[in-house]
């Protein structure tokens, strides 16, 4: 009868599973290629793209950035609106192409935008790789350990970044790169300071998006 055949199938499946588990066989699908990027290579990429400065909300006026409890730029949830954030080392990858405050705070064009897209138009994979290698490297805030960039940018790291930004495409535009960088954010739907999406990335977001382990010690 059909009921007996179904029961036999269930017993067979159970026996197969019971045999697989002691042998340490994985029943999970194979890992994707994104997981192959090492934490060190992700750090090299982040250190090439990150900056110690981001421009956020031009509507925020003079602020001492001391987290005063009565600050007029304090938000209902306890956070703050900021105009410019600064750090002592590269900390953020800006997710905009240009922000001009039109006053003494100046205009900021991220290094990656000006270096990878010097003419403001699309670039090929070869042009992208050459420009990325020319960005240089400074150890950023976020990764654990330390990395020297004496060997330059590995081709595998450049390939991983291009794959994230351009997919299988033969060319990449500045706008396309910005959109894909914003997709790395923990909340890619966030409005950001001026309603244009996430304003910047930190190390953990960047590394996780590329399949690297953000908390792994780099030795």
C-alpha positions as MATLAB code, in Angstrom:
seq = 'XXXXXXXXXXXXXXXXXXXXXXXXXXXXXXXXXXXXXXXXXXXXXXXXXXXXXXXXXXXXXXXXXXXXXXXXXXXXXXXXXXXXXXXXXXXXXXXXXXXXXXXXXXXXXXXXXXXXXXXXXXXXXXXXXXXXXXXXXXXXXXXXXXXXXXXXXXXXXXXXXXXXXXXXXXXXXXXXXXXXXXXXXXXXXXXXXXXXXXXXXXXXXXXXXXXXXXXXXXX';
ca = [
       0.000    0.000    0.000;
       0.993    3.648   -0.476;
       1.088    4.248    3.250;
       3.646    1.487    3.750;
       5.853    2.824    0.911;
       5.769    6.318    2.465;
       6.742    4.873    5.831;
       9.663    3.008    4.243;
      10.878    6.217    2.588;
      10.809    8.063    5.907;
      12.793    5.296    7.582;
      15.404    5.353    4.803;
      15.801    9.127    5.044;
      16.205    8.899    8.808;
      18.881    6.213    8.453;
      20.798    8.296    5.903;
      20.754   11.354    8.144;
      21.817    9.313   11.158;
      24.758    7.928    9.195;
      25.848   11.317    7.856;
      25.995   13.220   11.144;
      28.618   11.027   12.925;
      30.809   11.204    9.835;
      30.797   15.008    9.987;
      29.191   15.361    6.588;
      27.719   18.785    5.895;
      24.077   18.966    4.885;
      24.339   22.704    4.150;
      24.622   24.155    0.627;
      28.165   24.983   -0.563;
      29.587   28.361    0.393;
      29.493   31.137   -2.167;
      32.645   32.602   -3.677;
      32.148   35.810   -1.654;
      33.337   33.987    1.477;
      36.779   33.482   -0.100;
      37.933   37.076    0.511;
      40.367   37.145    3.411;
      40.071   39.629    6.257;
      43.492   40.964    5.319;
      42.444   41.676    1.725;
      39.227   43.313    2.923;
      41.330   45.512    5.206;
      43.540   46.528    2.287;
      40.466   47.580    0.341;
      38.924   49.436    3.265;
      42.205   51.213    4.017;
      42.395   52.376    0.402;
      38.833   53.723    0.303;
      38.239   54.968    3.859;
      38.765   58.518    5.103;
      38.956   60.334    8.453;
      36.255   62.770    7.328;
      32.629   62.692    6.206;
      30.217   65.513    5.459;
      26.688   64.918    6.710;
      23.977   67.545    7.278;
      24.711   71.100    6.043;
      21.702   72.425    7.983;
      23.392   71.732   11.316;
      24.950   74.911   12.674;
      27.864   75.505   15.022;
      28.327   72.509   17.312;
      31.064   71.670   19.814;
      30.606   67.914   19.200;
      30.740   67.279   22.951;
      27.395   65.421   23.228;
      25.796   68.124   25.358;
      22.463   67.054   26.852;
      20.796   70.340   25.891;
      22.219   70.504   22.346;
      19.727   71.892   19.849;
      20.846   69.214   17.379;
      19.959   66.328   19.695;
      17.450   63.813   18.320;
      14.459   62.363   20.218;
      16.171   58.950   20.414;
      19.202   60.465   22.133;
      21.423   60.660   19.069;
      22.681   63.801   17.364;
      22.628   65.441   13.977;
      26.134   66.266   12.801;
      27.476   68.438   10.042;
      30.991   66.993    9.757;
      32.555   63.988   11.450;
      36.318   63.725   11.864;
      38.640   61.003   13.145;
      42.386   60.657   13.651;
      42.620   57.724   11.221;
      40.594   56.547    8.213;
      37.280   55.343    9.630;
      34.497   55.779    7.056;
      33.918   55.099    3.367;
      31.718   58.027    2.276;
      28.667   56.942    0.278;
      28.248   60.099   -1.755;
      30.026   61.580   -4.748;
      30.282   65.173   -3.574;
      28.867   67.362   -0.810;
      29.312   71.111   -0.910;
      28.234   72.986    2.215;
      28.759   76.313    0.490;
      30.452   77.904    3.507;
      33.669   77.727    5.524;
      33.160   73.979    6.054;
      33.882   73.544    2.382;
      33.174   70.876   -0.199;
      34.080   67.217    0.182;
      34.643   64.818   -2.685;
      35.575   61.331   -1.445;
      38.982   60.034   -2.475;
      37.473   56.948   -4.062;
      35.142   59.020   -6.233;
      37.856   61.309   -7.573;
      40.511   58.599   -7.945;
      38.446   55.769   -9.409;
      36.395   58.049  -11.676;
      38.766   60.910  -12.559;
      36.649   62.133  -15.455;
      33.328   61.614  -13.736;
      32.255   58.980  -16.264;
      32.275   55.197  -16.434;
      35.454   53.128  -16.185;
      36.426   49.657  -17.379;
      37.694   46.872  -15.144;
      41.294   47.566  -16.207;
      40.991   51.296  -15.483;
      39.353   50.535  -12.155;
      42.140   48.179  -11.081;
      44.873   50.628  -12.022;
      43.190   53.492  -10.160;
      42.512   51.332   -7.099;
      46.166   50.308   -6.905;
      47.135   53.982   -7.034;
      44.987   54.961   -4.048;
      47.588   53.818   -1.546;
      46.868   52.382    1.870;
      46.681   53.635    5.446;
      45.772   51.307    8.305;
      42.147   52.204    9.101;
      40.102   52.096   12.281;
      38.095   48.927   12.784;
      40.169   45.894   11.746;
      41.934   43.947   14.476;
      45.680   43.657   14.075;
      47.855   45.465   11.581;
      48.513   45.259    7.864;
      51.383   46.501    5.789;
      50.711   47.368    2.172;
      54.215   46.694    0.871;
      52.906   44.121   -1.580;
      50.312   46.443   -3.076;
      46.682   45.614   -3.752;
      46.136   41.903   -4.522;
      44.315   41.255   -7.768;
      41.917   38.974   -5.906;
      40.885   41.888   -3.672;
      40.305   44.157   -6.660;
      38.275   41.384   -8.309;
      36.097   41.020   -5.207;
      35.374   44.744   -5.025;
      34.603   44.967   -8.744;
      32.280   41.969   -8.472;
      30.340   43.679   -5.690;
      30.172   47.056   -7.415;
      29.718   46.036  -11.046;
      28.698   42.378  -11.002;
      29.363   40.861  -14.425;
      29.386   44.279  -16.084;
      32.193   45.504  -18.311;
      31.991   49.088  -17.016;
      31.074   50.962  -13.854;
      29.714   54.480  -13.312;
      30.243   56.673  -10.227;
      26.518   56.562   -9.508;
      26.491   52.794   -9.779;
      29.429   52.495   -7.391;
      27.738   54.780   -4.855;
      24.513   52.762   -4.997;
      26.348   49.492   -4.450;
      28.411   50.930   -1.583;
      25.186   52.041    0.086;
      23.893   48.494   -0.313;
      26.692   47.377    2.035;
      25.209   49.399    4.907;
      23.635   47.647    7.862;
      20.418   49.473    6.969;
      20.581   50.099    3.223;
      17.129   51.728    3.339;
      18.224   54.450    5.782;
      17.555   57.982    4.552;
      20.874   59.374    5.731;
      21.543   62.947    6.799;
      20.158   64.544    3.637;
      17.722   61.914    2.389;
      20.081   60.351   -0.172;
      20.558   56.999    1.547;
      23.310   55.794    3.899;
      26.049   58.414    4.258;
      29.013   56.175    5.021;
      30.264   52.686    5.830;
      32.304   51.453    8.763;
      34.646   48.475    8.730;
      32.180   45.822    9.950;
      29.629   46.638    7.244;
      32.243   46.714    4.503;
      33.919   43.452    5.499;
      30.686   41.506    5.990;
      29.335   42.594    2.609;
      32.432   41.193    0.891;
      32.264   37.925    2.805;
      35.237   38.630    5.090;
      35.287   38.153    8.880;
      35.334   41.624   10.482;
      36.409   40.449   13.950;
      39.175   38.089   12.855;
      42.670   39.044   14.042;
      44.952   39.962   11.133;
      48.466   38.628   11.628;
];
